[in-house]
Short mmCIF file of C-alpha atoms in Angstrom, two decimals:
data_model
loop_
_atom_site.label_atom_id
_atom_site.label_comp_id
_atom_site.label_asym_id
_atom_site.label_seq_id
_atom_site.Cartn_x
_atom_site.Cartn_y
_atom_site.Cartn_z
CA LYS A 1 -25.29 22.57 -21.89
CA ALA A 2 -23.89 19.54 -20.08
CA GLY A 3 -21.94 20.17 -16.90
CA VAL A 4 -18.52 18.96 -15.87
CA THR A 5 -18.35 15.18 -15.71
CA GLN A 6 -15.88 13.09 -13.78
CA THR A 7 -15.24 9.38 -13.98
CA PRO A 8 -15.24 7.20 -12.09
CA ARG A 9 -17.34 8.55 -9.22
CA TYR A 10 -15.94 6.09 -6.70
CA LEU A 11 -12.69 4.17 -6.60
CA ILE A 12 -11.05 1.84 -4.09
CA LYS A 13 -7.34 1.11 -4.40
CA THR A 14 -4.62 -0.33 -2.21
CA ARG A 15 -1.35 1.26 -1.15
CA GLY A 16 1.31 1.24 -3.84
CA GLN A 17 -1.12 1.11 -6.75
CA GLN A 18 -1.62 3.89 -9.22
CA VAL A 19 -4.86 5.53 -10.36
CA THR A 20 -6.08 7.66 -13.26
CA LEU A 21 -9.05 9.99 -12.94
CA SER A 22 -10.83 11.62 -15.85
CA CYS A 23 -12.56 14.96 -16.26
CA SER A 24 -14.62 16.27 -19.19
CA PRO A 25 -15.12 20.04 -19.03
CA ILE A 26 -18.10 22.05 -20.17
CA SER A 27 -18.12 22.40 -23.93
CA GLY A 28 -16.08 25.43 -24.96
CA HIS A 29 -14.14 25.63 -21.70
CA ARG A 30 -10.40 25.39 -22.22
CA SER A 31 -9.16 25.47 -18.63
CA VAL A 32 -9.33 22.54 -16.25
CA SER A 33 -8.20 22.69 -12.62
CA TRP A 34 -7.87 19.83 -10.18
CA TYR A 35 -8.37 19.98 -6.42
CA GLN A 36 -8.05 17.53 -3.55
CA GLN A 37 -10.65 17.83 -0.79
CA THR A 38 -10.18 16.23 2.63
CA PRO A 39 -11.92 16.93 5.96
CA GLY A 40 -8.67 18.07 7.55
CA GLN A 41 -7.16 20.21 4.79
CA GLY A 42 -10.22 21.37 2.87
CA LEU A 43 -9.85 22.11 -0.84
CA GLN A 44 -6.22 22.11 -1.97
CA PHE A 45 -5.20 23.18 -5.48
CA LEU A 46 -3.34 20.50 -7.43
CA PHE A 47 -2.79 21.96 -10.90
CA GLU A 48 -4.40 23.79 -13.79
CA TYR A 49 -4.23 23.02 -17.48
CA PHE A 50 -5.04 25.38 -20.31
CA SER A 51 -4.71 24.51 -23.98
CA GLU A 52 -2.86 21.30 -23.12
CA THR A 53 -0.24 23.15 -21.03
CA GLN A 54 0.13 23.09 -17.27
CA ARG A 55 -0.29 26.72 -16.19
CA ASN A 56 -0.15 26.40 -12.42
CA LYS A 57 0.84 23.80 -9.89
CA GLY A 58 0.09 23.44 -6.19
CA ASN A 59 2.31 22.02 -3.46
CA PHE A 60 1.88 18.32 -4.07
CA PRO A 61 4.58 15.68 -4.59
CA GLY A 62 5.58 14.49 -8.04
CA ARG A 63 3.41 11.39 -7.61
CA PHE A 64 0.53 13.62 -8.67
CA SER A 65 0.54 14.43 -12.36
CA GLY A 66 -1.92 15.40 -15.01
CA ARG A 67 -2.41 16.15 -18.65
CA GLN A 68 -4.91 17.75 -20.96
CA PHE A 69 -5.91 16.61 -24.40
CA SER A 70 -6.68 18.66 -27.51
CA ASN A 71 -10.43 18.37 -26.80
CA SER A 72 -9.80 19.92 -23.34
CA ARG A 73 -10.54 16.69 -21.49
CA SER A 74 -8.11 16.14 -18.66
CA GLU A 75 -6.74 13.26 -16.67
CA MET A 76 -4.86 13.19 -13.41
CA ASN A 77 -2.68 10.34 -12.26
CA VAL A 78 -1.52 9.41 -8.80
CA SER A 79 1.26 6.84 -8.58
CA THR A 80 2.40 4.79 -5.57
CA LEU A 81 -0.76 5.51 -3.63
CA GLU A 82 -0.56 6.26 0.08
CA LEU A 83 -3.30 6.07 2.72
CA GLY A 84 -3.25 9.87 2.94
CA ASP A 85 -4.28 10.14 -0.71
CA SER A 86 -7.82 9.12 0.24
CA ALA A 87 -9.91 12.13 -0.67
CA LEU A 88 -12.51 13.62 -2.95
CA TYR A 89 -10.81 14.77 -6.16
CA LEU A 90 -12.63 17.60 -7.87
CA CYS A 91 -12.07 19.08 -11.25
CA ALA A 92 -13.35 22.45 -12.35
CA SER A 93 -13.55 23.97 -15.78
CA SER A 94 -13.57 27.59 -16.86
CA LEU A 95 -13.52 29.51 -20.10
CA SER A 96 -10.04 30.87 -19.54
CA SER A 97 -7.06 30.45 -17.24
CA GLY A 98 -6.77 32.06 -13.83
CA GLY A 99 -8.58 32.10 -10.51
CA ASN A 100 -10.62 35.18 -11.40
CA ASN A 101 -12.60 33.18 -13.94
CA GLU A 102 -15.80 31.50 -12.82
CA GLN A 103 -15.11 27.83 -12.20
CA PHE A 104 -17.67 25.10 -12.64
CA PHE A 105 -17.04 22.00 -10.56
CA GLY A 106 -17.81 18.40 -11.33
CA PRO A 107 -19.26 16.02 -8.71
CA GLY A 108 -15.84 14.62 -7.87
CA THR A 109 -14.21 11.20 -7.68
CA ARG A 110 -14.15 9.68 -4.20
CA LEU A 111 -10.84 7.77 -3.87
CA THR A 112 -10.33 5.40 -0.98
CA VAL A 113 -6.87 3.92 -0.44
CA LEU A 114 -6.73 0.81 1.75
CA THR B 1 -1.80 26.95 7.32
CA GLN B 2 -4.81 28.16 5.35
CA LEU B 3 -4.39 31.38 3.41
CA LEU B 4 -8.06 32.10 4.07
CA GLU B 5 -9.49 31.53 7.55
CA GLN B 6 -13.19 30.85 7.77
CA SER B 7 -15.26 31.14 10.92
CA PRO B 8 -17.12 29.58 12.47
CA GLN B 9 -16.25 26.06 11.39
CA PHE B 10 -19.73 24.78 12.23
CA LEU B 11 -23.05 26.60 12.59
CA SER B 12 -26.39 25.06 13.57
CA ILE B 13 -29.43 27.31 13.68
CA GLN B 14 -33.21 27.15 13.67
CA GLU B 15 -35.20 27.95 10.54
CA GLY B 16 -35.95 31.67 10.38
CA GLU B 17 -32.80 32.78 12.21
CA ASN B 18 -30.02 34.83 10.65
CA LEU B 19 -26.38 33.79 10.30
CA THR B 20 -23.07 35.26 9.24
CA VAL B 21 -19.98 33.45 7.98
CA TYR B 22 -16.60 35.19 7.92
CA CYS B 23 -13.61 34.77 5.65
CA ASN B 24 -10.38 36.50 6.67
CA SER B 25 -6.82 36.73 5.37
CA SER B 26 -3.70 38.84 5.67
CA SER B 27 -3.34 38.70 1.87
CA VAL B 28 -4.97 40.95 -0.69
CA PHE B 29 -7.12 39.28 -3.33
CA SER B 30 -8.07 40.50 -6.77
CA SER B 31 -11.42 38.80 -6.33
CA LEU B 32 -13.19 36.58 -3.83
CA GLN B 33 -15.73 33.90 -4.56
CA TRP B 34 -18.28 32.14 -2.37
CA TYR B 35 -19.40 28.58 -3.07
CA ARG B 36 -21.92 26.20 -1.52
CA GLN B 37 -21.29 22.48 -1.58
CA GLU B 38 -23.85 19.80 -0.79
CA PRO B 39 -22.99 16.21 0.11
CA GLY B 40 -21.90 14.16 -2.89
CA GLU B 41 -21.62 17.20 -5.14
CA GLY B 42 -18.99 19.65 -6.21
CA PRO B 43 -19.04 23.28 -5.02
CA VAL B 44 -21.43 25.62 -6.82
CA LEU B 45 -20.48 29.26 -7.28
CA LEU B 46 -22.81 31.71 -5.48
CA VAL B 47 -21.12 35.03 -6.14
CA THR B 48 -17.87 36.76 -7.09
CA VAL B 49 -16.91 40.08 -5.49
CA VAL B 50 -14.19 42.18 -7.06
CA THR B 51 -14.21 45.72 -5.71
CA GLY B 52 -13.20 46.64 -2.14
CA GLY B 53 -16.29 47.51 -0.10
CA GLU B 54 -18.58 45.83 -2.63
CA VAL B 55 -21.89 44.43 -1.40
CA LYS B 56 -23.88 41.93 -3.45
CA LYS B 57 -27.29 40.52 -2.66
CA LEU B 58 -28.67 37.22 -3.88
CA LYS B 59 -32.23 36.89 -2.52
CA ARG B 60 -31.70 36.27 1.23
CA LEU B 61 -27.91 36.12 0.92
CA THR B 62 -25.74 39.23 1.29
CA PHE B 63 -22.03 39.16 0.44
CA GLN B 64 -19.56 41.85 1.41
CA PHE B 65 -15.94 42.33 0.33
CA GLY B 66 -13.74 44.23 2.77
CA ASP B 67 -12.42 47.67 1.82
CA ALA B 68 -8.85 46.34 1.75
CA ARG B 69 -9.90 43.22 -0.23
CA LYS B 70 -8.54 40.93 2.50
CA ASP B 71 -11.79 39.70 4.01
CA SER B 72 -15.38 38.93 3.20
CA SER B 73 -18.62 37.94 4.88
CA LEU B 74 -21.73 36.06 3.94
CA HIS B 75 -24.97 36.88 5.73
CA ILE B 76 -28.12 34.81 5.37
CA THR B 77 -31.43 36.29 6.48
CA ALA B 78 -34.28 34.07 7.65
CA ALA B 79 -32.38 30.85 6.94
CA GLN B 80 -34.25 27.89 5.50
CA PRO B 81 -33.43 24.15 5.56
CA GLY B 82 -32.46 24.45 1.89
CA ASP B 83 -29.57 26.70 2.93
CA THR B 84 -27.90 23.74 4.64
CA GLY B 85 -24.49 22.97 3.18
CA LEU B 86 -20.77 23.64 3.26
CA TYR B 87 -19.98 27.27 2.47
CA LEU B 88 -16.55 27.93 1.01
CA CYS B 89 -14.79 31.18 0.28
CA ALA B 90 -12.01 31.28 -2.30
CA GLY B 91 -9.62 34.09 -3.13
CA ALA B 92 -7.85 34.75 -6.40
CA ARG B 93 -4.46 36.46 -6.44
CA ASN B 94 -2.24 37.66 -9.21
CA ASP B 95 -0.55 34.27 -9.40
CA TYR B 96 -3.78 33.00 -10.94
CA LYS B 97 -4.26 30.35 -8.25
CA LEU B 98 -7.52 30.06 -6.37
CA SER B 99 -7.07 29.48 -2.61
CA PHE B 100 -9.95 28.05 -0.61
CA GLY B 101 -10.88 28.44 3.02
CA ALA B 102 -11.56 25.30 5.06
CA GLY B 103 -15.30 25.93 4.89
CA THR B 104 -18.21 26.50 7.25
CA THR B 105 -20.75 23.72 7.68
CA VAL B 106 -24.19 25.27 8.07
CA THR B 107 -27.14 23.25 9.32
CA VAL B 108 -30.59 24.83 9.36
CA ARG B 109 -33.08 22.87 11.48
CA ALA B 110 -36.75 22.90 10.50
#
């Protein structure tokens, strides 16, 4: 069974631009969660989608948004990029919603904002 | 402020030595997970502990969940270079969110 895939793996943007990251979960998994990982803050929860609905949201500004499609694939969008948005963005899929479910992580998208 | 505090932040030991990583919180968790992350990869789940006082063993790795379900520890016996990585604990609460600790970077020297 193929694992979680994320595209692109690396991205360089400049301040003020916007970016869209993509995540394809493991086949059969209906929940996708997004995390931001930085050396200073560690892994911070962004949001979770289940059956095309946002189920949970972390403490991030409205510039961070996401969506999930009927095939469970998910995208996250960051508008008006800031230098502090440079991070590794990870998505994780699980069979069902909620932190108690085993989450399988993708390799991440490394975003650099210049 | 992290909901889960991990210690130590960094650990460098010689092959064959033992090590323990701690994960502490003032909050109660319904379950606690341990992950290992290697450079350029996403975290990989090692174990999930659910019951207070639970001990799980995975080869040379021993995981313990505190009686009050607020803390956990990971002990590695006779560490090997392949154990090198970032170890993360993550706690699940009733709000369905998973909160991660900042991680412990373990380096095992050959």
